[in-house]
Coordinates of C-alpha atoms and ligand atoms in Angstrom, one line a residue:
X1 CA 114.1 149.9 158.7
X2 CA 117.9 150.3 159.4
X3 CA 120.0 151.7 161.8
X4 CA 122.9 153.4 159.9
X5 CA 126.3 154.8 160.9
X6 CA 127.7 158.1 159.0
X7 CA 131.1 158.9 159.8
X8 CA 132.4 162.1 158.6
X9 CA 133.8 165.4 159.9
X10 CA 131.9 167.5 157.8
X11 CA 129.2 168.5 159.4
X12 CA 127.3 169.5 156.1
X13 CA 127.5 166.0 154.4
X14 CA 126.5 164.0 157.6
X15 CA 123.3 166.7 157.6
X16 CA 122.4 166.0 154.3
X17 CA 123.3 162.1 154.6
X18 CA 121.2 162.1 158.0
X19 CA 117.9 163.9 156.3
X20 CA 118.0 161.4 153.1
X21 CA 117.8 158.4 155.6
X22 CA 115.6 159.4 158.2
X23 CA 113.1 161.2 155.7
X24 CA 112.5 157.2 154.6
X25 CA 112.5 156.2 158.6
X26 CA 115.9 154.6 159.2
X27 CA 117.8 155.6 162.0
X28 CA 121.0 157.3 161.4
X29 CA 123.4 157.8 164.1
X30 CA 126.9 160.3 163.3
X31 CA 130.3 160.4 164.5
X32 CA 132.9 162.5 163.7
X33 CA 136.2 160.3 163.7
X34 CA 137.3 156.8 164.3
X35 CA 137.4 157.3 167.7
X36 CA 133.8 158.6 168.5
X37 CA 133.0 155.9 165.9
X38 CA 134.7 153.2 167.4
X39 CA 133.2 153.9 170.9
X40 CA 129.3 153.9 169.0
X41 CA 130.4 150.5 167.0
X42 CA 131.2 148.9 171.0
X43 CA 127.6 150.2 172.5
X44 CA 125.0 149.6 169.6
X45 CA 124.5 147.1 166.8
X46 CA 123.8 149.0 162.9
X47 CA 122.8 147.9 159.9
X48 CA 124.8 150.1 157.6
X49 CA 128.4 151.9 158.1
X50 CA 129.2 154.9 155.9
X51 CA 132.5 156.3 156.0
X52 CA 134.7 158.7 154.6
X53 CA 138.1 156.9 153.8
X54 CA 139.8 160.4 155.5
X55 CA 139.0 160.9 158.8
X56 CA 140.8 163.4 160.9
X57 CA 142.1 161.0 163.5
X58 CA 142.8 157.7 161.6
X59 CA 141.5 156.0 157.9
X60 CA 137.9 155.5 157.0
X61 CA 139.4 151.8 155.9
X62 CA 140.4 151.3 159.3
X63 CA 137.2 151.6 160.7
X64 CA 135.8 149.0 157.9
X65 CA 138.3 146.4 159.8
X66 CA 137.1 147.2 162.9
X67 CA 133.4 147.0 162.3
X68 CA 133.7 144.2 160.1
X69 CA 135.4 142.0 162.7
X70 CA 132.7 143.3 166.1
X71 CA 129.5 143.4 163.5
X72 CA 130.3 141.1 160.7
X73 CA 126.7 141.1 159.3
X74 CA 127.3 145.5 158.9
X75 CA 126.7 146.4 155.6
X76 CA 129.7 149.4 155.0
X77 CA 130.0 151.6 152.7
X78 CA 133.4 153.6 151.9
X79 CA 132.9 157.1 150.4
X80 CA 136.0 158.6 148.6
X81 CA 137.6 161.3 146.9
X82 CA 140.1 161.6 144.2
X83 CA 143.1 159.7 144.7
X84 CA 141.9 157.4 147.2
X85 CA 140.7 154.8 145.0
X86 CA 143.1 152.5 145.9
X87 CA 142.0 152.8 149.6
X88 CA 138.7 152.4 148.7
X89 CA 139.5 149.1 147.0
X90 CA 141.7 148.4 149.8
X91 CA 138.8 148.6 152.4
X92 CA 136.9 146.0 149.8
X93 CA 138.8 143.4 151.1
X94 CA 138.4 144.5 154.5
X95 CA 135.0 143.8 153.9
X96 CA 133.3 146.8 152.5
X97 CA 130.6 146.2 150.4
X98 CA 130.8 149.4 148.4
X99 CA 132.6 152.7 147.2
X100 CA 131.3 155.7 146.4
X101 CA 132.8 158.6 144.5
X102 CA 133.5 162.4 145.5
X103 CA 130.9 163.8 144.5
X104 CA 128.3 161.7 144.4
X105 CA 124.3 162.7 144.2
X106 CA 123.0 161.4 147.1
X107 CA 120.1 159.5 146.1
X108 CA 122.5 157.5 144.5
X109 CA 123.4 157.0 147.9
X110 CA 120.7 156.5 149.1
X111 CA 119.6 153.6 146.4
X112 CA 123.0 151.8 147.1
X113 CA 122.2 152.1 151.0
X114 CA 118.3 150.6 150.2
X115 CA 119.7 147.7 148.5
X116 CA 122.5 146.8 151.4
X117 CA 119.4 146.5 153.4
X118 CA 117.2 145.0 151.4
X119 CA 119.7 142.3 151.0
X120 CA 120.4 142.2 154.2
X121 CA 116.8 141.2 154.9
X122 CA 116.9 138.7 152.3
X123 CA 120.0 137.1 153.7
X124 CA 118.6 137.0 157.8
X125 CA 115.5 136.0 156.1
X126 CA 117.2 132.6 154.2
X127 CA 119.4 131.6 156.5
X128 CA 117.0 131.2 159.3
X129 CA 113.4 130.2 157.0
X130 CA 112.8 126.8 157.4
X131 CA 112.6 125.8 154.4
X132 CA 112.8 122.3 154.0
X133 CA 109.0 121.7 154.1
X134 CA 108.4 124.3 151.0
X135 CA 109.2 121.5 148.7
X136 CA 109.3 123.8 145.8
X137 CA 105.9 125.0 146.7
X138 CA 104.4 128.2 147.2
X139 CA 102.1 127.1 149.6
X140 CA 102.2 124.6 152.6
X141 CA 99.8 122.3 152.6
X142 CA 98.5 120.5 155.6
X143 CA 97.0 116.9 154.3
X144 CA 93.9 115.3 156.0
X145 CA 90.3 114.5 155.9
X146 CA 90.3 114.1 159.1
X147 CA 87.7 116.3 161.7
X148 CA 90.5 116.9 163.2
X149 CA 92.8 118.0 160.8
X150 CA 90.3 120.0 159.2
X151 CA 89.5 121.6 162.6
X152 CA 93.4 122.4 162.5
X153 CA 93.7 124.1 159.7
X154 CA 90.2 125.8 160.3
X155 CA 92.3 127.4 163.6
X156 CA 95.5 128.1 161.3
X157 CA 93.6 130.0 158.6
X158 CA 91.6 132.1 162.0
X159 CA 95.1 132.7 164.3
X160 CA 97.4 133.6 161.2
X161 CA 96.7 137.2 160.8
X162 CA 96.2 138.2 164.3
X163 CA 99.5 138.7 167.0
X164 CA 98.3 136.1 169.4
X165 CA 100.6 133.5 171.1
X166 CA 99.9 130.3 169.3
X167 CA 100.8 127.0 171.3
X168 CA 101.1 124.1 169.3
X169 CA 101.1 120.9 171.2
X170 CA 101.1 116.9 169.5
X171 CA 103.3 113.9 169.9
X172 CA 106.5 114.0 167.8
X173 CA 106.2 113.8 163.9
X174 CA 102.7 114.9 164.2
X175 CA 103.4 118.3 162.0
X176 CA 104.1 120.6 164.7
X177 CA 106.9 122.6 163.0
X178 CA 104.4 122.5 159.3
X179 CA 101.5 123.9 161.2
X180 CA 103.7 127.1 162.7
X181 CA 105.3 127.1 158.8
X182 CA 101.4 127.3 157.9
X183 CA 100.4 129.9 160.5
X184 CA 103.7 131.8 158.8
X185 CA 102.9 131.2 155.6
X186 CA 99.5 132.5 155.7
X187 CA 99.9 136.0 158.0
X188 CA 100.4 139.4 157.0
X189 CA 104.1 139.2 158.0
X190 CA 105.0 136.7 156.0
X191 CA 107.5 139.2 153.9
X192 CA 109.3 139.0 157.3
X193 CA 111.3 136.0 159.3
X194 CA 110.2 133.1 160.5
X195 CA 112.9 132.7 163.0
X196 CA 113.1 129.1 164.9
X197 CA 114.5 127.8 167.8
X198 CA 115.5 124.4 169.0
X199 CA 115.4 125.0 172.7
X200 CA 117.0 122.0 173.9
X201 CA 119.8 122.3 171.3
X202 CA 120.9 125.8 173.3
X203 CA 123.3 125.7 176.1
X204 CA 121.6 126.6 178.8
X205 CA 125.1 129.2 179.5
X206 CA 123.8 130.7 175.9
X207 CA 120.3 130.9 175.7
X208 CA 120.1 134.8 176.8
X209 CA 122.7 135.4 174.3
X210 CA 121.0 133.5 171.4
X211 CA 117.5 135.0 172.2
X212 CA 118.6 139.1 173.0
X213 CA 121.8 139.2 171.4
X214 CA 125.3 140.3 172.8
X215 CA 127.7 143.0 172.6
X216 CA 131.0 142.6 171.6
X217 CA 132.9 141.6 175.3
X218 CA 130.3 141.6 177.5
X219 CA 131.1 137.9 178.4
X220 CA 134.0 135.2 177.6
X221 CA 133.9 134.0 174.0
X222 CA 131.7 137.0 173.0
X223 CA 134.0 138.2 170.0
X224 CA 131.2 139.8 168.4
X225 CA 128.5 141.8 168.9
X226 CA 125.4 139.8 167.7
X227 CA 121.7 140.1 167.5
X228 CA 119.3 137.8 169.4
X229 CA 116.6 135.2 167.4
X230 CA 113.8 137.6 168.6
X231 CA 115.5 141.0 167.1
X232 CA 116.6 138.3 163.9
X233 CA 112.7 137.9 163.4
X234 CA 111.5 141.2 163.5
X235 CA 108.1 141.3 163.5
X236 CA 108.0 138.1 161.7
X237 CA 107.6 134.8 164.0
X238 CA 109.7 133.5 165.9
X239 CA 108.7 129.9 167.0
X240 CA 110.5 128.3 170.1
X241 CA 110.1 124.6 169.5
X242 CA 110.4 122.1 172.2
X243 CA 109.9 124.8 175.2
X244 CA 109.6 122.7 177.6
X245 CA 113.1 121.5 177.8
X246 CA 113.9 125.0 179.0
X247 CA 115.6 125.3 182.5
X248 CA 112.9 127.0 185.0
X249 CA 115.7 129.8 185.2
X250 CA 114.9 130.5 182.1
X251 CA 111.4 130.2 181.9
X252 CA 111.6 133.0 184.2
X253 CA 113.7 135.3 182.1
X254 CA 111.7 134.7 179.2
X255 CA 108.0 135.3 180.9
X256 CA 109.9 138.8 182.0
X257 CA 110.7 139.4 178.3
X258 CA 107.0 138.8 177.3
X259 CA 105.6 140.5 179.5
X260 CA 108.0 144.0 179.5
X261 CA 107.4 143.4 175.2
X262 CA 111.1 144.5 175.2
X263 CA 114.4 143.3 176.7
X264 CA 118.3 144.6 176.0
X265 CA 121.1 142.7 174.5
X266 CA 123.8 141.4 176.8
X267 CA 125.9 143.5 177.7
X268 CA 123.8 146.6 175.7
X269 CA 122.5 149.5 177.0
X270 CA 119.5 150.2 174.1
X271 CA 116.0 148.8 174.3
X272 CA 114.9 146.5 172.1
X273 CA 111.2 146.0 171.4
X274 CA 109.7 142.7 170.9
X275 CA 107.5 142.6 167.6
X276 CA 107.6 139.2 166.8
X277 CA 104.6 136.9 167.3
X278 CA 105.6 133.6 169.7
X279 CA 104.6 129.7 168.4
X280 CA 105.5 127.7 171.2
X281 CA 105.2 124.1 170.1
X282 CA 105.7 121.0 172.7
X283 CA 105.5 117.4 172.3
X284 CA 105.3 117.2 176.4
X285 CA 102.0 117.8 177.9
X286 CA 103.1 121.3 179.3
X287 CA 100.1 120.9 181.5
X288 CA 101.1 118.3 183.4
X289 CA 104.6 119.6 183.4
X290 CA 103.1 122.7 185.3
X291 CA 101.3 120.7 187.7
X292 CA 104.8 119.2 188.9
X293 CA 106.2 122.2 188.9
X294 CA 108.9 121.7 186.2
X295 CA 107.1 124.6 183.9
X296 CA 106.0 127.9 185.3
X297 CA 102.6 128.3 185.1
X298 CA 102.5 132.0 184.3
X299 CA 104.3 131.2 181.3
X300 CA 102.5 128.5 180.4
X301 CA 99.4 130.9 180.5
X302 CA 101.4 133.6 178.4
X303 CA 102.2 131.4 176.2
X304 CA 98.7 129.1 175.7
X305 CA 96.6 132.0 174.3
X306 CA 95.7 130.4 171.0
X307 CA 95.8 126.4 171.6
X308 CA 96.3 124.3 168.7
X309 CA 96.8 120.1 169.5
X310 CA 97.7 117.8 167.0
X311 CA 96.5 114.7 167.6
X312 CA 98.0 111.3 166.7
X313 CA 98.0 109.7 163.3
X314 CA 97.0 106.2 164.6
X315 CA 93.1 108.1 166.2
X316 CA 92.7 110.2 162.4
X317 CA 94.0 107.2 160.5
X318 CA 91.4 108.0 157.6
X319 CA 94.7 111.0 157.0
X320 CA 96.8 108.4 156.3
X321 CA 96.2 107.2 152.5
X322 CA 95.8 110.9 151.8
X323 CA 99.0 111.7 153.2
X324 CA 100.9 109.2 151.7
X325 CA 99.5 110.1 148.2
X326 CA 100.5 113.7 148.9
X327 CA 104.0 112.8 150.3
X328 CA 105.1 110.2 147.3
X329 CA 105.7 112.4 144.7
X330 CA 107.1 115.3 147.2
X331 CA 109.7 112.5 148.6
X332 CA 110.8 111.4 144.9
X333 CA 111.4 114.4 144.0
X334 CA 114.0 115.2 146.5
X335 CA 115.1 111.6 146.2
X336 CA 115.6 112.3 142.2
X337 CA 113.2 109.2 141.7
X338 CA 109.9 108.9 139.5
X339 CA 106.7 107.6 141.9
X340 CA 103.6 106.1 140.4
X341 CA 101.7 105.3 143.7
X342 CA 101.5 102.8 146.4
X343 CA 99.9 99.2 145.3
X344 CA 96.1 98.5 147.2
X345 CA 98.2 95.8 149.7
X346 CA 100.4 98.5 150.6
X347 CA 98.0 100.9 151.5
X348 CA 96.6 98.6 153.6
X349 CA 99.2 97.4 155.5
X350 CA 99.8 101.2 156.6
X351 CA 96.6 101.6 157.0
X352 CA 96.7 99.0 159.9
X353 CA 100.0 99.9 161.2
X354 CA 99.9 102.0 164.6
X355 CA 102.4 104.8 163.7
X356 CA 103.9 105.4 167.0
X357 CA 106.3 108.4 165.4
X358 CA 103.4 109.7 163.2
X359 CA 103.5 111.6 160.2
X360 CA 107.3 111.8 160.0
X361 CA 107.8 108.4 160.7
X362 CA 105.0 107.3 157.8
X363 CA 107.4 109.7 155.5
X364 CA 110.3 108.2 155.9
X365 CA 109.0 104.9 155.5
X366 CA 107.6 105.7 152.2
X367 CA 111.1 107.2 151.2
X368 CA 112.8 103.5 152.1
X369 CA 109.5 102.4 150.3
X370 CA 110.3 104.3 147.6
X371 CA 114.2 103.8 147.6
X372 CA 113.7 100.0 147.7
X373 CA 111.5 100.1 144.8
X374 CA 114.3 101.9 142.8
X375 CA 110.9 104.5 142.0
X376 CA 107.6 103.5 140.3
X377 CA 105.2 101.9 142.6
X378 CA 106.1 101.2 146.2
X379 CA 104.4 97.4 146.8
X380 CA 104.1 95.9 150.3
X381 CA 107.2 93.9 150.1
X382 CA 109.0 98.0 150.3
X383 CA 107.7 98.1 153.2
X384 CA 109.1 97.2 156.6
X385 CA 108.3 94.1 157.7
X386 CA 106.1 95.0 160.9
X387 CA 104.0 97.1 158.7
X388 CA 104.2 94.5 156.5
X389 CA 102.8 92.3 158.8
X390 CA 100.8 95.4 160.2
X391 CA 97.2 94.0 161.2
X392 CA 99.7 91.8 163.8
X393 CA 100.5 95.0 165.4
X394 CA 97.0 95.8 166.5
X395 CA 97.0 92.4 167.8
X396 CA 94.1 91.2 165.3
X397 CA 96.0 88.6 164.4
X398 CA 97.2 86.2 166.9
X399 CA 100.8 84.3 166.7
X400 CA 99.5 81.4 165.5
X401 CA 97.6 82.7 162.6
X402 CA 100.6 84.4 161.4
X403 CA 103.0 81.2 161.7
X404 CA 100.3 79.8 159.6
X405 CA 100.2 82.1 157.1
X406 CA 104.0 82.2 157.0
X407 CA 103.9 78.4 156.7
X408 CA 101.6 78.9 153.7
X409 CA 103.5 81.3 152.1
X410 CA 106.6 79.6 152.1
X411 CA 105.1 76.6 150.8
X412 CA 103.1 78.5 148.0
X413 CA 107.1 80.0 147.3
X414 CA 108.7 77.2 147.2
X415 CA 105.9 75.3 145.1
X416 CA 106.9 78.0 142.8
X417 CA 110.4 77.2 142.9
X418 CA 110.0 73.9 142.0
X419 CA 108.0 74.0 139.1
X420 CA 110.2 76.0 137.0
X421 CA 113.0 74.1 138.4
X422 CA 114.4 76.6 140.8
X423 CA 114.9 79.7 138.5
X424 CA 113.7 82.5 140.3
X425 CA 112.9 85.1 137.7
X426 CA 110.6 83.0 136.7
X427 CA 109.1 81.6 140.1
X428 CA 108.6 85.2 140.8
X429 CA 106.6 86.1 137.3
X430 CA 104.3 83.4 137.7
X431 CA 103.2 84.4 141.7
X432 CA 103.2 88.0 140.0
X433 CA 105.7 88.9 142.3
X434 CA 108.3 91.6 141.7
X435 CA 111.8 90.4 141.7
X436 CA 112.8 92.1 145.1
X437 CA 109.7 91.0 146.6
X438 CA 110.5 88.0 145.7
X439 CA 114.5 88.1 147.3
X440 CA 113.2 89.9 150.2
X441 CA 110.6 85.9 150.4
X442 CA 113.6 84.1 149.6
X443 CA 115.7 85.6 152.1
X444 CA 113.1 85.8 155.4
X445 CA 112.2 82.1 154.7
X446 CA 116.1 80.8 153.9
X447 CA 114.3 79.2 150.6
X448 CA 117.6 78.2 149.2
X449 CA 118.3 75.8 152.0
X450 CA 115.4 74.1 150.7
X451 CA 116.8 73.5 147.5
X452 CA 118.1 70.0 147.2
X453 CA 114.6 68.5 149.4
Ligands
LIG25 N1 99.0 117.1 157.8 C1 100.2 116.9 157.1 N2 100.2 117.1 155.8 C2 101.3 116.9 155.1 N3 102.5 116.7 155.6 C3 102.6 116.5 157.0 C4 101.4 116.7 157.8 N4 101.8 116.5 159.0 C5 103.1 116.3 159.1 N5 103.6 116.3 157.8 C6 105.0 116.0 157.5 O1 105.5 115.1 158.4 C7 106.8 115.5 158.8 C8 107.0 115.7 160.3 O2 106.3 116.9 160.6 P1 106.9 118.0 161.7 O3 108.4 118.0 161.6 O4 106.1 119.3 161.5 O5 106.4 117.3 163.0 P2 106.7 117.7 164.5 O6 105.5 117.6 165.2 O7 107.4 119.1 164.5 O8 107.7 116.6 165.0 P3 108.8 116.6 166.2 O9 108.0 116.6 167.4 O10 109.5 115.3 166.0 O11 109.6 117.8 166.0 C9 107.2 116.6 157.9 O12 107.9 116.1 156.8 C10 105.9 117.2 157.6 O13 106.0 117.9 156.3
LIG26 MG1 109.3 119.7 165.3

């Protein structure tokens, strides 16, 4: 619902403007000139300015100006009569969004008004939905065999329609940020915001001013008057990701918000509720971090009443095949490439690999994979060497084996190379090798020095 505006002297139109809004559960606020107006624009944030271009004091179009610059996201409209057209058009490029005409049927106000705000909503709703996981896809998927993946999205599918506090905790690039997109995607409000934010990326000088909003002056640098990431989300989600790396000042501040359920912008004087469900989500043990006393443990227990963990890919490594097979064709897409699956070596050598940056780390290596490749099927020689080379990492294979089996290899290449008299196309065909696989042999093993022994 929106908070709306009318400025008018006429007593009579503001009535009937004020019954048509509120009788669908906006909020309408009046003023009769630019100067009460003015002094309402500097104390409260709306939605929705309508205003006569005549006011008795000053123009309607000045008031556009004014709003426009201390609430850019306000939605006004100008209402005017004839011969003021041109003032009307006028206050379009002060940034009105509409004009309407003397006289005008209200609902046809009214619909114009619905439609601001609708498309308002849309916009908050976009520019803050993280929607680089979507993919295209209606539906977010979370990929894995794995008891404990399955357990995870057993908890997703029970938490997303309640209003609990969800804490999502996992090393990084274990799908922390997917699981709270899941949890979104799946609840009742997920025709409103998901709102994130990065809270080490805040200045710590800003982080009451990003979460509850500003007025217009209320410190240095506050040109606008702004709304906060928890009045953005409404009673969407909002999902604080990395919370520990917020200042214990803050912690404190925040636990006071949670717990009151409402807080007031900077500088404000109105009460705002907080609707939104909190996802905190941590790749810290926040645990520990109470026990040293660098998180407060009254927040952490706010906070930690619905516990999801994410555990790391190298303990569920019967996920990663799975994954992979889901990712490809995801990745080439937004690469503008064609994939046709990963070769059995390939798989294997991830499958042995350790994954120390998890699931995002396993994406992006299929992506190289992928890009190397130039599309099609990603073989092992896409793949980074010490994956390559991935049983090593485990420390199944000791240094020696692997000098041998480099030894071999090279002699197997070069073997090759001779036979067909050092033309490489065709060394490479006959150890059904692909041509880059091939380079990438020639190249670790500095083959062409061998050329003339
Ligand atoms: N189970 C899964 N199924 C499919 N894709 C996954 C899964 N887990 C993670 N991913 C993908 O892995 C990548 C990393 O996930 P995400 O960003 O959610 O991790 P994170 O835990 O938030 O990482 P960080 O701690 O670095 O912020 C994303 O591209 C995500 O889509
Ligand atoms: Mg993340």
């Amino acid at each position: 619902m929106g908070k709306i505006l009318v400025v008018d002297d006429e007593p009579k139109s503001v009535k009937l403007i004020r019954m048509r809004f509120e009788e669908s559960g906006h909020t309408v606020v009046a003023a009769a000139d630019f100067v009460e107006a003015s002094k309402k624009l500097e104390v409260e944030l709306f939605d929705v300015l309508i205003t006569d271009v005549r006011l008795p004091d000053r123009s309607g179009i000045e008031l556009v100006k004014l709003a426009k610059t201390q609430q850019p996201a306000v939605s006004a409209v100008v209402i005017t009569a004839y011969g003021t057209i041109r003032d009307a058009v006028k206050a379009m490029t002060y940034g009105a969004a509409e004009y309407i005409q003397k006289p005008f049927e209200l609902e046809a106000l009214g619909m114009l008004v619905e439609r601001l705000l609708e498309s308002a909503r849309i916009r908050a709703e976009h520019s803050y939905l993280i929607d680089q996981f979507l993919e295209g896809a209606s539906e977010v998927l979370l990929v894995g065999r794995s008891a404990a993946m399955q357990k995870v999205r057993e908890l997703v599918d029970k938490v997303a329609p309640t209003h609990s506090n969800i804490l999502i905790q996992g090393e990084s690039g274990t799908g922390k940020e997917l699981v709270a997109l899941a949890i979104h995607s799946r609840s009742v409000s997920n025709t409103q915001p998901l709102i994130k934010v990065n809270c080490p990326g805040i200045p710590s000088s800003l982080f009451e001013s990003e979460l509850f909003g500003h007025m217009k002056g209320s410190f240095t640098g506050a040109y606008e008057s702004r709304k906060g990431k928890f009045e953005l989300a409404g009673k969407g989600d909002i999902l604080l990701d990395e919370i520990s790396e917020i200042p214990l000042e803050l912690q404190s501040k925040l636990l006071r918000v949670l717990e009151d359920r409402h807080f007031t912008r900077i500088g404000g004087s109105t009460d705002v509720p907080v609707e939104a469900r909190i996802i905190a989500a941590t790749n810290k043990d926040l645990k520990k971090l109470v026990e040293t006393g660098r998180f407060r443990d009254d927040l952490y227990y706010r906070l930690n009443v619905f516990p999801i963990h994410l555990s790391p890919l190298r303990i569920r490594k019967e996920d990663i095949a799975e994954i992979a097979f889901h990712l490809l064709p995801r990745i080439a897409r937004s690469c503008g490439l064609v994939a046709d699956g990963i070769t059995e070596a390939a798989v294997s050598a991830i499958l042995h690999y350790d994954w120390p940056g998890n699931v995002r780390e396993l994406r992006n290596v299929l992506e190289r994979g992928l890009v190397l490749a130039g599309g099609g099927v990603v073989d092992l020689d896409h793949l980074p060497v010490e994956i390559q080379e991935g049983c090593n990492s485990e420390g199944m294979e000791s240094g020696k084996f692997v000098e041998k089996v480099d030894g071999y290899k090279k002699e197997l290449l070069l073997e090759a190379l001779r036979e067909v008299n050092w033309r490489k196309k065709d060394a490479a065909r006959n150890l059904g090798l692909t041509q880059r696989a091939f380079s990438h042999y020639v190249q670790k093993y500095d083959l062409d020095n061998y050329r003339n022994t």
